[in-house]
XYZ file of C-alpha atoms in Angstrom:
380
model
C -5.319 20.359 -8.862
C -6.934 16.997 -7.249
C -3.685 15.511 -7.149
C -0.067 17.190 -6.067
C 3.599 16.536 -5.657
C 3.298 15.687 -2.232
C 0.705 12.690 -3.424
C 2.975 11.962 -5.808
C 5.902 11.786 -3.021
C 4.003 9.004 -0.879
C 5.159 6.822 -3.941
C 8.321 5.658 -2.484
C 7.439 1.980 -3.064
C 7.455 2.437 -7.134
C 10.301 4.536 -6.893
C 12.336 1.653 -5.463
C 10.976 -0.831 -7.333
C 11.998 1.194 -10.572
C 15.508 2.321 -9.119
C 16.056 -1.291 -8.694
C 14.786 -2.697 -11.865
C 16.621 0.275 -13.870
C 19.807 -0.376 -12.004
C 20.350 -4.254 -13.198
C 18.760 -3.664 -16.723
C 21.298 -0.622 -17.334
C 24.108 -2.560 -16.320
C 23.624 -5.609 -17.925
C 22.123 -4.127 -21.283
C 25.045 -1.612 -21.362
C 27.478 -4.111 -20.708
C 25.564 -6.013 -23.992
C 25.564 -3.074 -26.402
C 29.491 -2.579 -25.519
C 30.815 -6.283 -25.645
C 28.725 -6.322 -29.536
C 31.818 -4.262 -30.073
C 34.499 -6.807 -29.491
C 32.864 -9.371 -31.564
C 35.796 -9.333 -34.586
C 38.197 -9.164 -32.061
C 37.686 -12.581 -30.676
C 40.528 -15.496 -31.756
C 40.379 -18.644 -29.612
C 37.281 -20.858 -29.161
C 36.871 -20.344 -25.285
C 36.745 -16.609 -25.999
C 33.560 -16.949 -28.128
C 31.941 -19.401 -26.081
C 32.533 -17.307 -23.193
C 31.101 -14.162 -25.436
C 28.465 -16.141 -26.463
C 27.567 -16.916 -22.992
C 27.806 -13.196 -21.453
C 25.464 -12.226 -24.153
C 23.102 -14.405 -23.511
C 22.963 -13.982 -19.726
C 22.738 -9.896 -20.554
C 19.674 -10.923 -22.325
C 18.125 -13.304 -19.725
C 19.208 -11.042 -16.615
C 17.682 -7.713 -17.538
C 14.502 -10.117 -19.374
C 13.644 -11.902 -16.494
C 14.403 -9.696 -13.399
C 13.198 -6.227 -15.667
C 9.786 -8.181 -16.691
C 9.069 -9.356 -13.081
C 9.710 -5.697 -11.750
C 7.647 -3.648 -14.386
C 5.050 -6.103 -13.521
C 4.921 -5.045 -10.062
C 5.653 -1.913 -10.217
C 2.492 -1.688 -12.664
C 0.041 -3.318 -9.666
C 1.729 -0.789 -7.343
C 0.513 1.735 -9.487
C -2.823 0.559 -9.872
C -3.253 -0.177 -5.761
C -1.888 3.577 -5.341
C -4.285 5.234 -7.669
C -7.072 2.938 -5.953
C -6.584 3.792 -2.946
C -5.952 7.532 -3.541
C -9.619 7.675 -5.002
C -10.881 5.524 -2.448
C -10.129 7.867 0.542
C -11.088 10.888 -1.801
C -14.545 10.051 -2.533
C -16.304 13.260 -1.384
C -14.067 15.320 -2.959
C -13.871 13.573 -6.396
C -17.504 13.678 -6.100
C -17.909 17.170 -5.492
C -15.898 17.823 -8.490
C -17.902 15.498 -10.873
C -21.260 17.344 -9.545
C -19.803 20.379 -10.715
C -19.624 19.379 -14.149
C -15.902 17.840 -14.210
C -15.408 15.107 -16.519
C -13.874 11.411 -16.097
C -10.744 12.106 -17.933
C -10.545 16.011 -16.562
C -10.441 14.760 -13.530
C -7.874 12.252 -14.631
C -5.255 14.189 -16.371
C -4.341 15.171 -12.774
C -3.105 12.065 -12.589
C 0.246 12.259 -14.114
C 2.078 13.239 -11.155
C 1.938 9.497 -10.290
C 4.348 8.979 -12.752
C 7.308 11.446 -11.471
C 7.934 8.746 -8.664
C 8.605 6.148 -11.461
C 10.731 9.115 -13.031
C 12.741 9.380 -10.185
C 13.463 5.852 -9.330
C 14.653 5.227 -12.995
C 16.670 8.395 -12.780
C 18.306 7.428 -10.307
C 19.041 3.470 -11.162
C 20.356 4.749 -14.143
C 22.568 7.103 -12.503
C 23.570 4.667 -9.981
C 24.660 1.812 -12.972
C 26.771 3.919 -14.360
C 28.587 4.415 -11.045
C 28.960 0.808 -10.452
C 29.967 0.055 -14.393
C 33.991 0.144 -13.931
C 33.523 -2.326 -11.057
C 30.947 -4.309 -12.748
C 32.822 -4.342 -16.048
C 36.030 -6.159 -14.514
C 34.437 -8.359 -13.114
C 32.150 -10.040 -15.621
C 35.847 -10.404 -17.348
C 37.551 -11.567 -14.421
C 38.905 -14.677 -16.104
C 40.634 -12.634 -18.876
C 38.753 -14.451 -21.784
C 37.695 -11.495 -23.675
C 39.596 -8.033 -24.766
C 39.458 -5.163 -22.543
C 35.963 -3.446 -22.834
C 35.667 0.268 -22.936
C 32.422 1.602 -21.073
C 30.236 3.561 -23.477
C 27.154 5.956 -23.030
C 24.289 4.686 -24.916
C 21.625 7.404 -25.148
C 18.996 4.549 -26.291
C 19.231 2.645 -22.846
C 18.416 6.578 -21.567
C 15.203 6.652 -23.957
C 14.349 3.229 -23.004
C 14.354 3.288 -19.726
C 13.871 6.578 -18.428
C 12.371 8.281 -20.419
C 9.479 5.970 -22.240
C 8.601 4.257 -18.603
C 7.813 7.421 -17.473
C 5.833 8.543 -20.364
C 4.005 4.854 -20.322
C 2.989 5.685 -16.219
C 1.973 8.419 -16.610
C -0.475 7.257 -19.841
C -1.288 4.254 -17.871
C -2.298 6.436 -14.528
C -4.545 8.636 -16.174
C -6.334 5.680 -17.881
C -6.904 3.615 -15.302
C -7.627 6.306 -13.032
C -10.298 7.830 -16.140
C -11.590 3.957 -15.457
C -11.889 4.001 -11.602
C -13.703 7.269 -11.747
C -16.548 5.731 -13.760
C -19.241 5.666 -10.964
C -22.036 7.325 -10.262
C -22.122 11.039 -8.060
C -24.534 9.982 -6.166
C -21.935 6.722 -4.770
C -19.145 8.829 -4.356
C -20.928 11.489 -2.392
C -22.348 8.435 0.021
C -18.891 6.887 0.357
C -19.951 3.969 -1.275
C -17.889 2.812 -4.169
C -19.499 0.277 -5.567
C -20.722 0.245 -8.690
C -25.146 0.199 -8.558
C -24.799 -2.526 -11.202
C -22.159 -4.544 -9.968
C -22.207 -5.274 -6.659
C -20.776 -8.573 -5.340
C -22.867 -11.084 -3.248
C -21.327 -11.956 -0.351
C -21.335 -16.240 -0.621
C -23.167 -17.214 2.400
C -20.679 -20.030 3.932
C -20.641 -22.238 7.456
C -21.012 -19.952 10.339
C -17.690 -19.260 12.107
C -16.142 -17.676 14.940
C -15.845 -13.432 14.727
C -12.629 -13.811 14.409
C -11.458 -16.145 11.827
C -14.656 -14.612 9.597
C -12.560 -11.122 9.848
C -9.134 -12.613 9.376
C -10.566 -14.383 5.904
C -12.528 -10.661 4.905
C -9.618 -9.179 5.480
C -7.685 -11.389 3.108
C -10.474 -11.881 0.695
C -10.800 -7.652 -0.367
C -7.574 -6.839 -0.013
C -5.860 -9.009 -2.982
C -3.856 -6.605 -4.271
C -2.232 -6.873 -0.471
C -1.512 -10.498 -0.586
C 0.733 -10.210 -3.635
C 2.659 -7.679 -2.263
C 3.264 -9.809 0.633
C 3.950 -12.972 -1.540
C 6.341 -10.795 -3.108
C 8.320 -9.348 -0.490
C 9.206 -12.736 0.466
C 9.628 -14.080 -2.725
C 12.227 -11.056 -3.515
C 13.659 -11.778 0.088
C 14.211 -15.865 -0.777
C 15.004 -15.729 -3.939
C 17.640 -12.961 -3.468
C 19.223 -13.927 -0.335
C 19.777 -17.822 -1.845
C 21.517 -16.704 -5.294
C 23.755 -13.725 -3.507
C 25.075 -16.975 -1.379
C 25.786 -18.661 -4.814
C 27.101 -15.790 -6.635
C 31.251 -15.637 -5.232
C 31.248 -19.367 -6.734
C 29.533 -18.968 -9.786
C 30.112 -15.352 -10.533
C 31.445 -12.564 -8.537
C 30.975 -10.990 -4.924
C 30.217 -8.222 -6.633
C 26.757 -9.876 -7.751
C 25.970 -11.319 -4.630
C 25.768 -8.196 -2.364
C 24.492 -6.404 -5.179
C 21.462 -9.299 -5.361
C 21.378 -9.210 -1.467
C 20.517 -5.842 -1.148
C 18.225 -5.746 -3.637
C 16.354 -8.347 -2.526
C 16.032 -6.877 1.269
C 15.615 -3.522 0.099
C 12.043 -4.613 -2.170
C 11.236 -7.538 0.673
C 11.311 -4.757 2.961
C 9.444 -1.927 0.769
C 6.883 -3.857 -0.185
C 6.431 -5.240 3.182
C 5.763 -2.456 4.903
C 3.603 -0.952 2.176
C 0.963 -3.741 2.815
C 1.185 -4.069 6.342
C 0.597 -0.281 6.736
C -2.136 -0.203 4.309
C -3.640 -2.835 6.305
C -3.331 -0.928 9.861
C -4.862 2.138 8.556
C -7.325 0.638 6.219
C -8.512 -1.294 9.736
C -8.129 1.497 12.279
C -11.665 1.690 13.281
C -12.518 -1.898 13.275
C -9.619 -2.261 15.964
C -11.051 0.995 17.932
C -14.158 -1.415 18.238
C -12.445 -4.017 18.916
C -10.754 -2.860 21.903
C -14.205 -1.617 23.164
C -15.814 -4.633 23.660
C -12.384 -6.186 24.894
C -10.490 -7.887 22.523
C -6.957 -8.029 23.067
C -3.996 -6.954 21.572
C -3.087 -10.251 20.242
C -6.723 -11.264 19.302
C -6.341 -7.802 16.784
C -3.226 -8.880 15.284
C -4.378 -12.181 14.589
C -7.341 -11.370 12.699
C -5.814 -8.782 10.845
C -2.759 -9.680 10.462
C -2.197 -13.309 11.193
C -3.996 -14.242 8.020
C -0.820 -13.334 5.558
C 1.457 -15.423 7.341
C 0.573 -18.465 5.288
C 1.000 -16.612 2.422
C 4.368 -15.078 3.230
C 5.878 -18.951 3.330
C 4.259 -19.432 0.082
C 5.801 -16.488 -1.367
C 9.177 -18.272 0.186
C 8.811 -21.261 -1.295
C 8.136 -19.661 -4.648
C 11.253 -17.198 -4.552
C 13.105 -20.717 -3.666
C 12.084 -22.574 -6.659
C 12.556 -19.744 -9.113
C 16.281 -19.134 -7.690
C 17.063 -22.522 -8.404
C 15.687 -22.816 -11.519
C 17.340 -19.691 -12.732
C 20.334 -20.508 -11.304
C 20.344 -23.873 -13.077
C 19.017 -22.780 -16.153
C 22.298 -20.822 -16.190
C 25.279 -23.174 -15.163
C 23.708 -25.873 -17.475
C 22.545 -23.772 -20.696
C 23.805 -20.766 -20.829
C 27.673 -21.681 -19.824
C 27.397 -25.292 -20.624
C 30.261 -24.758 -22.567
C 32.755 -23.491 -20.684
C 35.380 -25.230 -19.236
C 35.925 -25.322 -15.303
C 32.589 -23.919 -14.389
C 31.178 -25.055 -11.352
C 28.015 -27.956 -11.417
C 25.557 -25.856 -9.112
C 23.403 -28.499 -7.114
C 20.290 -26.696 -4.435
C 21.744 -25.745 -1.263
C 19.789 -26.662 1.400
C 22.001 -25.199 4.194
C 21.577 -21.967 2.556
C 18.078 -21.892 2.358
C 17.245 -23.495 5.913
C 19.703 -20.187 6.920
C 17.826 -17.479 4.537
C 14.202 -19.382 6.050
C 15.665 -18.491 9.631
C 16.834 -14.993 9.354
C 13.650 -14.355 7.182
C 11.169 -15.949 10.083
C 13.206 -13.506 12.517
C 13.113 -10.672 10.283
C 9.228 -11.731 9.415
C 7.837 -11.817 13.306
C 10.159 -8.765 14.524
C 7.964 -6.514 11.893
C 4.664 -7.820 12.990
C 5.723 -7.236 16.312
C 6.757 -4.020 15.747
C 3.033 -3.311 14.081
C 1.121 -4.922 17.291
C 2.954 -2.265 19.245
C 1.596 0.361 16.518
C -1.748 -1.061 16.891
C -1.379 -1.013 20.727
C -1.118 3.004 20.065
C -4.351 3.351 18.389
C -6.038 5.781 20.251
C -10.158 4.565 20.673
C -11.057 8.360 21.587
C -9.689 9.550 18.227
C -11.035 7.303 16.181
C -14.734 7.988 18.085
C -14.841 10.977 17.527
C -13.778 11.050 13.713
């Protein structure tokens, strides 16, 4: 087998992701299929506009944030299965010389999907723990009928089971697709496809330094959305759980808190790693003809910076418009709800504690690259 369990295990990023995305689409959607129920029993106009009004943010909930998380999770996929056959080159070429095909090699593949599996396993698991909770307080104002909780084996099919079918489809293909290269390149350690290789656009001249920090950026892409999205997850999250005990429950907001740290911080240290180990022996030579400590982390590093404020500033906008999208469509009907207006306290606070959060991990990865040991490395 090319690929194993313990491959499969370093997957810990997707599994989050998909706990996380299973966890609000099971409760909402369950929540949906249940109040359906109560329909006929409604008898005064604020109770159906209130109905009305949970159904529809069921619907735009487990839409929006289940849709943005699939998304990712898909990318993650692809950058693990990359990167997997990028440090296996030799061996994947070994195994095409001897006669294996594409898609033989491929089918090993699957495994990549068990992490998805278990994620969605256990989001589903973990909904149904927080349903009684949940349930009381989406009807906190007594509007509607009490609402049993039910066990829909359809939300089970839907989101266990067909994701991890649809993974593990999608990681064989696209790893049948990556393994399209000649023997020859693999067996060199060069990956790049004979008829496709990229010029390199020859620009102004410029300093060592900044001409690494912008390589560094420019082929590793599928890095710079992970770190626009850790701090998109981080803004985004952080602003509405402040928002949630007036407009919903405090339920919501630590439940959108933690989430939101939780993938800030998994995805976050998924690049940053990837980075340090994709770059260890460009810092062993860095440190041999005397660059400094800071000098490596700035080239390397200091380049996502910019584009962790943009992922900020993002997660900002879509929190508001979400939030207002809500308050003024969705429950523009209902009587005493709260006007919600952008709170600027609240997101000068979340910018602070994310800045702090932000430089405490790069500092904590200067220190790792401190550690890099230049004999090691030399005599790889």
């Amino acid at each position: 087998m090319v690929v194993g369990i313990k491959d499969a295990a370093k997957l810990i990023g997707i599994s989050i992701i998909s706990c996380c995305a299973v966890l609000v689409c099971a409760l909402f959607l369950n929540y949906y299929l249940d109040i359906l129920q109560i329909e006929d029993l409604l008898s005064s106009e604020q109770a159906v506009i209130f109905y009305h009004a949970q159904v529809s943010t069921a619907k735009v909930v487990s839409g929006v944030s289940g849709g943005c998380l699939l998304v990712t999770s898909v990318v993650m996929l692809f950058f693990y299965i990359k990167h997997y056959i990028d440090t296996h080159k030799k061996e994947l070429g070994i195994l095409k010389a001897l006669g294996y095909s594409n898609l033989r090699i491929a089918k090993n593949f699957w495994v990549f999907s068990t992490g998805v599996f278990f994620g969605t396993a256990v989001g589903f698991l973990g909904a149904f723990l927080l349903m009684p909770e949940f349930y009381e307080r989406q009807n906190e104002g007594g509007f509607l009928p009490e609402i049993a909780i039910s066990f829909h084996p359809s939300l089970l099919v839907y989101l266990v089971a067909l994701p991890t079918i649809a993974f593990a489809v999608l990681a064989v293909l696209y790893a049948s697709l990556k393994l399209k290269r000649s023997v020859l390149l693999l067996l060199k350690n060069d990956f790049r496809s004979s008829s496709k290789i990229k010029r390199v656009k020859q620009g102004r001249d410029c300093p060592f330094l900044e001409d690494l920090r912008k390589h560094t950026l420019r082929t590793k892409k599928t890095l710079v959305f992970f770190i626009i999205f850790a701090s998109f997850c981080f803004s985004a999250m952080t602003q509405m759980a402040a928002s949630m005990n007036e407009l919903s429950s405090e339920m919501m907001g630590i439940m959108m808190l933690l989430i939101g740290v939780i993938l800030a911080c998994t995805t976050l240290f998924l690049a940053i790693t990837t980075v340090i180990k994709g770059n260890t022996k460009t810092i062993a030579m860095m440190r041999v003809f005397g660059y400094s400590q800071k000098e490596c982390c700035r080239a390397l590093l200091g380049g996502y910076r910019p584009m962790s404020y943009i992922g900020f500033v993002l997660g900002t906008v879509y929190q508001y418009a979400l939030l207002r999208f809500t308050v003024d469509i969705i429950f523009k009907d209902m009587e005493g709800m709260p006007t919600y207006e952008f709170d600027f306290p609240v997101m000068c606070l979340s910018l602070a504690f994310f800045v702090v959060v932000y430089e405490i991990v790069m500092h904590c990865y200067a220190e790792q690259i401190k550690k890099i040991s230049v004999k090691e490395i030399m005599l790889e």
